Amino acid sequence: MHLDPLNEVRRAFADNLSKVIKDLYSFDIKVTVSRVPNLNFGDLGSPVAFELAKILKKEPNEISNQLSASLDVSSIPYAHSSDAKGGFVNLKLNRKDFAKAVIDSTIKVGPDFGSSLIERSRVMVEHTSANPVHPLHVGSGRNAVIGDTFANILEKLGFEVSRHYLVNDSGRQASLLVYARSRLPDAKVEGKPDHWYGVLYAACNCIIELKKRRGKEAEEWKEALEELRKRAPDLVNKLEEEINKDENPEASVAELNKKYQEGKDEVVKAMFREVTEAVMEGFKQTLERLGIRHDAYDWESELIWGGWIDKALQRLKKSGYLEKEDGAYYVNLLKAAEEREDIRKVLGGNIEEIRTKMPPVYYLSRSDGTWLYTGTDVGYSLYKFEGLKEDKVYNVIGVDQKLAQLQLRAAMALMGIDPNKLVHFSYEFVDLPEVKMSGRRGRYVTIDELLDEAKKRVKDLLKERVGIEEKEVEEIAEKVAVGAIRYALINVIPSKKVIFTWDRVLNLQENSGPFIQYAYTRTRGILRKAGEVPEEFDASHLGEEIEIELIYKIAELPETIRNCYWLMRPDILAQYANDLAMLINKFYEKCPVIAAPKGVREARTALVKAASIALGNAMDILGIPRLDKM
RNA sequence: GGGCCCGUAGCUCAGUUUGGAUAGAGCGACGGCCUUCUAAGCCGUAGGUCGCGGGUUCAAGUCCCGCCGGGCCCGCCA
């Protein structure tokens, strides 16, 4: 069931205004309705008279007065009266009725409050998908949190959602790590496997890059290598020694990759699986802590062995734009764009622009016959739509892959799949203030260390709390840490960078996950003490300005969630939760609940219940854990 | 060089989608509030040429054009 009193009023107000305008001036105009900035002016307002003033060549005031007088207020639910101020047509609500409707409907639908029905189609969200060669860092964390939150939002809107992770186990990165492991087969994996392998991978990468580069570039890799050597001297020294025995490490890596993709050499297969599965196990542990689970892990190798990439290749061949050079396949996208309108459309407009700003071809494989990431990605996309029959797929991938995602969509069109079914959910990176994060250099802040540090800080705080038992500390600290980190990674618009500082991410004060958790926990405390929420209450007791603000904010949850979807902006929900928490805290200062006189107490208890539901539901979507004590 | 993204308080960010009523929070600074539902809180003070310059409009942080600064992409890497 979906209840949304605010939307009811808003729609009725806008429709009614449109109708009045049509009756009075006989034309159609789009009517916008928004919250009024000052409660004294009313509740909802429309600036439509300004636009009419221009057309009718009259004063906005005159028009707004006329509109307001002609409005049929009785046909708008919860409406009390209308008036005109400064050219705006304002609607005053019967706040008692509106409050009652909002609180009753929120309590009635409970966990479903905030839901709407947009569509029942099948939607996949592919997210995280970090290469299994180093631990998840805060950048991958942003991906995971955005993806998971967006998937939760889709579920609230009726979509049948599945969360997928593409395990990139067959590219050069994975091969490089397997190569490093093959040089040190007896080295003992110490600590969490993804962390240990992360050092091994970065060291191997640095050593190989160092051999290839000269001058300043070489210096830079050397520097990264020395940083790693400080962290794990024995491992790095031995690895360097072993790699130096290899005349051509680059060729060895390539050979491993080729053998693995062919899938016939069982020894090689076992080597890859040992390493990538160990790292993936580490990832799963980290993601589990953040409350993130995937419905499926799609292994790149299996897509290859299962024939999905070959199938995609056949499709592209049929389109007539697949070509080959030195044994490497590529799609001639420029030629396709020149000849096909739909391809031009995908690539963004006229052919001149495409010529100047796009690479003319799209390579799918190497000369040695191995697939590039682009090749497997084309096959994976085919699998998503024809294997899994998804109606729509959101790829949560960094902004750096914007062009690649565009080319992928063009390739989809050539395979005969509607490219609009594939959406690149793009997000900006997390930047460290000083150094640039780089998995290949072993420079990153991992989610694990972030969680642990956050937990430590929370535990310090909990020491000063009374009424928290020793055995509860661990669980509370973990949940607060998760709340802090998920909030910090979701509350910035995806198209903007997140600047990582420990103080910002581990902020426990206002505008943070813990601030939201704290406000929620207090609603739980009050409800515990107040006992049952009364069946009946008199909403006319809810007259304080902060109470009215709070009721409005609660009522805004359904439309907030819909906006998150339409705009692909999960951060809007984080903002909402913070705003709601702020109002709840202010309400506590101003309005005692338990100690309030009879009548007021019941009404406020019901309001707290509704606020608790709204905030709790928002937190569930954001993955910020609920707590009864903190 | 070309394309895309970003620029709002000392710092980190909302507000730009659909132009609308006094540009909002947090951190940091300063000053108050715990015999009263959890002080991870609340109240107050200070802090703004909304990068710069034009334009459109009754109205521009928001739309258009130009510029400046930062980032990303333009690989048989992913």
mmCIF file of N, CA and C in Angstrom, chain A residues 175-190 196-205 207 225 228-229 232-246 252 256 271 274-275:
data_model
loop_
_atom_site.group_PDB
_atom_site.id
_atom_site.type_symbol
_atom_site.label_atom_id
_atom_site.label_comp_id
_atom_site.label_asym_id
_atom_site.label_seq_id
_atom_site.Cartn_x
_atom_site.Cartn_y
_atom_site.Cartn_z
ATOM 1 N N SER A 175 46.119 -11.251 -14.094
ATOM 2 C CA SER A 175 47.239 -12.062 -14.553
ATOM 3 C C SER A 175 48.550 -11.621 -13.908
ATOM 4 N N LEU A 176 48.668 -10.324 -13.734
ATOM 5 C CA LEU A 176 49.866 -9.794 -13.110
ATOM 6 C C LEU A 176 50.002 -10.298 -11.675
ATOM 7 N N LEU A 177 48.893 -10.281 -10.975
ATOM 8 C CA LEU A 177 48.921 -10.762 -9.590
ATOM 9 C C LEU A 177 49.226 -12.259 -9.543
ATOM 10 N N VAL A 178 48.609 -13.012 -10.443
ATOM 11 C CA VAL A 178 48.852 -14.455 -10.476
ATOM 12 C C VAL A 178 50.314 -14.725 -10.829
ATOM 13 N N TYR A 179 50.834 -13.905 -11.716
ATOM 14 C CA TYR A 179 52.247 -14.026 -12.064
ATOM 15 C C TYR A 179 53.123 -13.820 -10.824
ATOM 16 N N ALA A 180 52.812 -12.746 -10.081
ATOM 17 C CA ALA A 180 53.589 -12.460 -8.873
ATOM 18 C C ALA A 180 53.520 -13.643 -7.915
ATOM 19 N N ARG A 181 52.320 -14.179 -7.774
ATOM 20 C CA ARG A 181 52.141 -15.321 -6.877
ATOM 21 C C ARG A 181 52.950 -16.528 -7.370
ATOM 22 N N SER A 182 52.989 -16.689 -8.675
ATOM 23 C CA SER A 182 53.694 -17.841 -9.243
ATOM 24 C C SER A 182 55.206 -17.737 -9.015
ATOM 25 N N ARG A 183 55.691 -16.521 -8.850
ATOM 26 C CA ARG A 183 57.113 -16.354 -8.566
ATOM 27 C C ARG A 183 57.417 -16.647 -7.106
ATOM 28 N N LEU A 184 56.413 -16.510 -6.262
ATOM 29 C CA LEU A 184 56.603 -16.768 -4.825
ATOM 30 C C LEU A 184 55.549 -17.751 -4.334
ATOM 31 N N PRO A 185 55.558 -18.971 -4.849
ATOM 32 C CA PRO A 185 54.463 -19.897 -4.545
ATOM 33 C C PRO A 185 54.421 -20.320 -3.081
ATOM 34 N N ASP A 186 55.564 -20.203 -2.402
ATOM 35 C CA ASP A 186 55.595 -20.693 -1.021
ATOM 36 C C ASP A 186 55.405 -19.598 0.019
ATOM 37 N N ALA A 187 55.335 -18.361 -0.434
ATOM 38 C CA ALA A 187 55.148 -17.270 0.519
ATOM 39 C C ALA A 187 53.812 -17.468 1.233
ATOM 40 N N LYS A 188 53.847 -17.213 2.519
ATOM 41 C CA LYS A 188 52.657 -17.458 3.315
ATOM 42 C C LYS A 188 51.754 -16.221 3.279
ATOM 43 N N VAL A 189 50.469 -16.466 3.019
ATOM 44 C CA VAL A 189 49.517 -15.357 3.030
ATOM 45 C C VAL A 189 49.276 -14.956 4.472
ATOM 46 N N GLU A 190 49.631 -13.733 4.772
ATOM 47 C CA GLU A 190 49.487 -13.266 6.162
ATOM 48 C C GLU A 190 48.408 -12.211 6.259
ATOM 49 N N TRP A 196 47.002 -8.703 1.798
ATOM 50 C CA TRP A 196 48.308 -9.300 1.489
ATOM 51 C C TRP A 196 48.548 -9.324 -0.020
ATOM 52 N N TYR A 197 47.549 -9.788 -0.750
ATOM 53 C CA TYR A 197 47.686 -9.828 -2.212
ATOM 54 C C TYR A 197 47.793 -8.425 -2.809
ATOM 55 N N GLY A 198 47.171 -7.479 -2.139
ATOM 56 C CA GLY A 198 47.244 -6.101 -2.618
ATOM 57 C C GLY A 198 48.671 -5.584 -2.650
ATOM 58 N N VAL A 199 49.434 -5.929 -1.632
ATOM 59 C CA VAL A 199 50.841 -5.515 -1.577
ATOM 60 C C VAL A 199 51.634 -6.249 -2.658
ATOM 61 N N LEU A 200 51.374 -7.536 -2.764
ATOM 62 C CA LEU A 200 52.083 -8.342 -3.760
ATOM 63 C C LEU A 200 51.819 -7.804 -5.175
ATOM 64 N N TYR A 201 50.566 -7.515 -5.444
ATOM 65 C CA TYR A 201 50.187 -7.002 -6.759
ATOM 66 C C TYR A 201 50.864 -5.668 -7.060
ATOM 67 N N ALA A 202 50.760 -4.746 -6.121
ATOM 68 C CA ALA A 202 51.318 -3.405 -6.352
ATOM 69 C C ALA A 202 52.838 -3.485 -6.530
ATOM 70 N N ALA A 203 53.479 -4.319 -5.710
ATOM 71 C CA ALA A 203 54.938 -4.452 -5.806
ATOM 72 C C ALA A 203 55.328 -4.987 -7.184
ATOM 73 N N CYS A 204 54.630 -6.029 -7.612
ATOM 74 C CA CYS A 204 54.921 -6.617 -8.917
ATOM 75 C C CYS A 204 54.712 -5.595 -10.028
ATOM 76 N N ASN A 205 53.618 -4.865 -9.911
ATOM 77 C CA ASN A 205 53.319 -3.846 -10.915
ATOM 78 C C ASN A 205 54.418 -2.782 -10.967
ATOM 79 N N ILE A 207 57.527 -3.066 -9.994
ATOM 80 C CA ILE A 207 58.786 -3.630 -10.494
ATOM 81 C C ILE A 207 58.768 -3.704 -12.024
ATOM 82 N N LEU A 225 57.457 1.890 -5.173
ATOM 83 C CA LEU A 225 58.018 0.578 -4.796
ATOM 84 C C LEU A 225 58.683 0.648 -3.422
ATOM 85 N N LEU A 228 56.298 0.509 -0.645
ATOM 86 C CA LEU A 228 55.834 -0.853 -0.415
ATOM 87 C C LEU A 228 56.893 -1.682 0.308
ATOM 88 N N ARG A 229 58.141 -1.419 -0.042
ATOM 89 C CA ARG A 229 59.220 -2.184 0.577
ATOM 90 C C ARG A 229 59.262 -1.920 2.081
ATOM 91 N N ALA A 232 56.463 -4.128 3.582
ATOM 92 C CA ALA A 232 56.688 -5.580 3.584
ATOM 93 C C ALA A 232 58.058 -5.877 2.969
ATOM 94 N N PRO A 233 59.127 -5.597 3.711
ATOM 95 C CA PRO A 233 60.483 -5.689 3.137
ATOM 96 C C PRO A 233 60.824 -7.065 2.556
ATOM 97 N N ASP A 234 60.575 -8.116 3.324
ATOM 98 C CA ASP A 234 60.946 -9.455 2.863
ATOM 99 C C ASP A 234 60.227 -9.820 1.574
ATOM 100 N N LEU A 235 58.946 -9.602 1.589
ATOM 101 C CA LEU A 235 58.124 -9.968 0.440
ATOM 102 C C LEU A 235 58.580 -9.231 -0.816
ATOM 103 N N VAL A 236 58.759 -7.926 -0.689
ATOM 104 C CA VAL A 236 59.138 -7.116 -1.852
ATOM 105 C C VAL A 236 60.544 -7.482 -2.335
ATOM 106 N N ASN A 237 61.459 -7.665 -1.398
ATOM 107 C CA ASN A 237 62.824 -8.037 -1.790
ATOM 108 C C ASN A 237 62.842 -9.350 -2.563
ATOM 109 N N LYS A 238 62.160 -10.335 -2.010
ATOM 110 C CA LYS A 238 62.153 -11.652 -2.656
ATOM 111 C C LYS A 238 61.488 -11.590 -4.027
ATOM 112 N N LEU A 239 60.406 -10.860 -4.085
ATOM 113 C CA LEU A 239 59.692 -10.755 -5.352
ATOM 114 C C LEU A 239 60.568 -10.098 -6.415
ATOM 115 N N GLU A 240 61.236 -9.057 -6.021
ATOM 116 C CA GLU A 240 62.114 -8.342 -6.947
ATOM 117 C C GLU A 240 63.197 -9.292 -7.479
ATOM 118 N N GLU A 241 63.757 -10.036 -6.550
ATOM 119 C CA GLU A 241 64.798 -10.995 -6.894
ATOM 120 C C GLU A 241 64.272 -12.018 -7.909
ATOM 121 N N GLU A 242 63.105 -12.552 -7.639
ATOM 122 C CA GLU A 242 62.522 -13.576 -8.506
ATOM 123 C C GLU A 242 62.160 -13.025 -9.879
ATOM 124 N N ILE A 243 61.591 -11.818 -9.888
ATOM 125 C CA ILE A 243 61.200 -11.233 -11.175
ATOM 126 C C ILE A 243 62.435 -10.920 -12.008
ATOM 127 N N ASN A 244 63.520 -10.532 -11.333
ATOM 128 C CA ASN A 244 64.755 -10.225 -12.059
ATOM 129 C C ASN A 244 65.354 -11.436 -12.770
ATOM 130 N N LYS A 245 64.960 -12.616 -12.305
ATOM 131 C CA LYS A 245 65.438 -13.830 -12.981
ATOM 132 C C LYS A 245 64.691 -14.062 -14.297
ATOM 133 N N ASP A 246 63.574 -13.409 -14.429
ATOM 134 C CA ASP A 246 62.735 -13.590 -15.622
ATOM 135 C C ASP A 246 63.168 -12.572 -16.680
ATOM 136 N N SER A 252 55.572 -13.196 -19.757
ATOM 137 C CA SER A 252 55.066 -14.236 -18.866
ATOM 138 C C SER A 252 53.646 -13.928 -18.419
ATOM 139 N N LEU A 256 50.262 -16.156 -19.239
ATOM 140 C CA LEU A 256 49.317 -16.626 -18.220
ATOM 141 C C LEU A 256 47.892 -16.230 -18.588
ATOM 142 N N MET A 271 45.657 -21.841 -10.407
ATOM 143 C CA MET A 271 46.439 -20.711 -9.900
ATOM 144 C C MET A 271 45.591 -19.440 -9.831
ATOM 145 N N GLU A 274 42.867 -19.766 -7.090
ATOM 146 C CA GLU A 274 43.379 -19.677 -5.724
ATOM 147 C C GLU A 274 43.492 -18.205 -5.305
ATOM 148 N N VAL A 275 44.090 -17.442 -6.200
ATOM 149 C CA VAL A 275 44.342 -16.042 -5.872
ATOM 150 C C VAL A 275 43.062 -15.207 -5.865
#
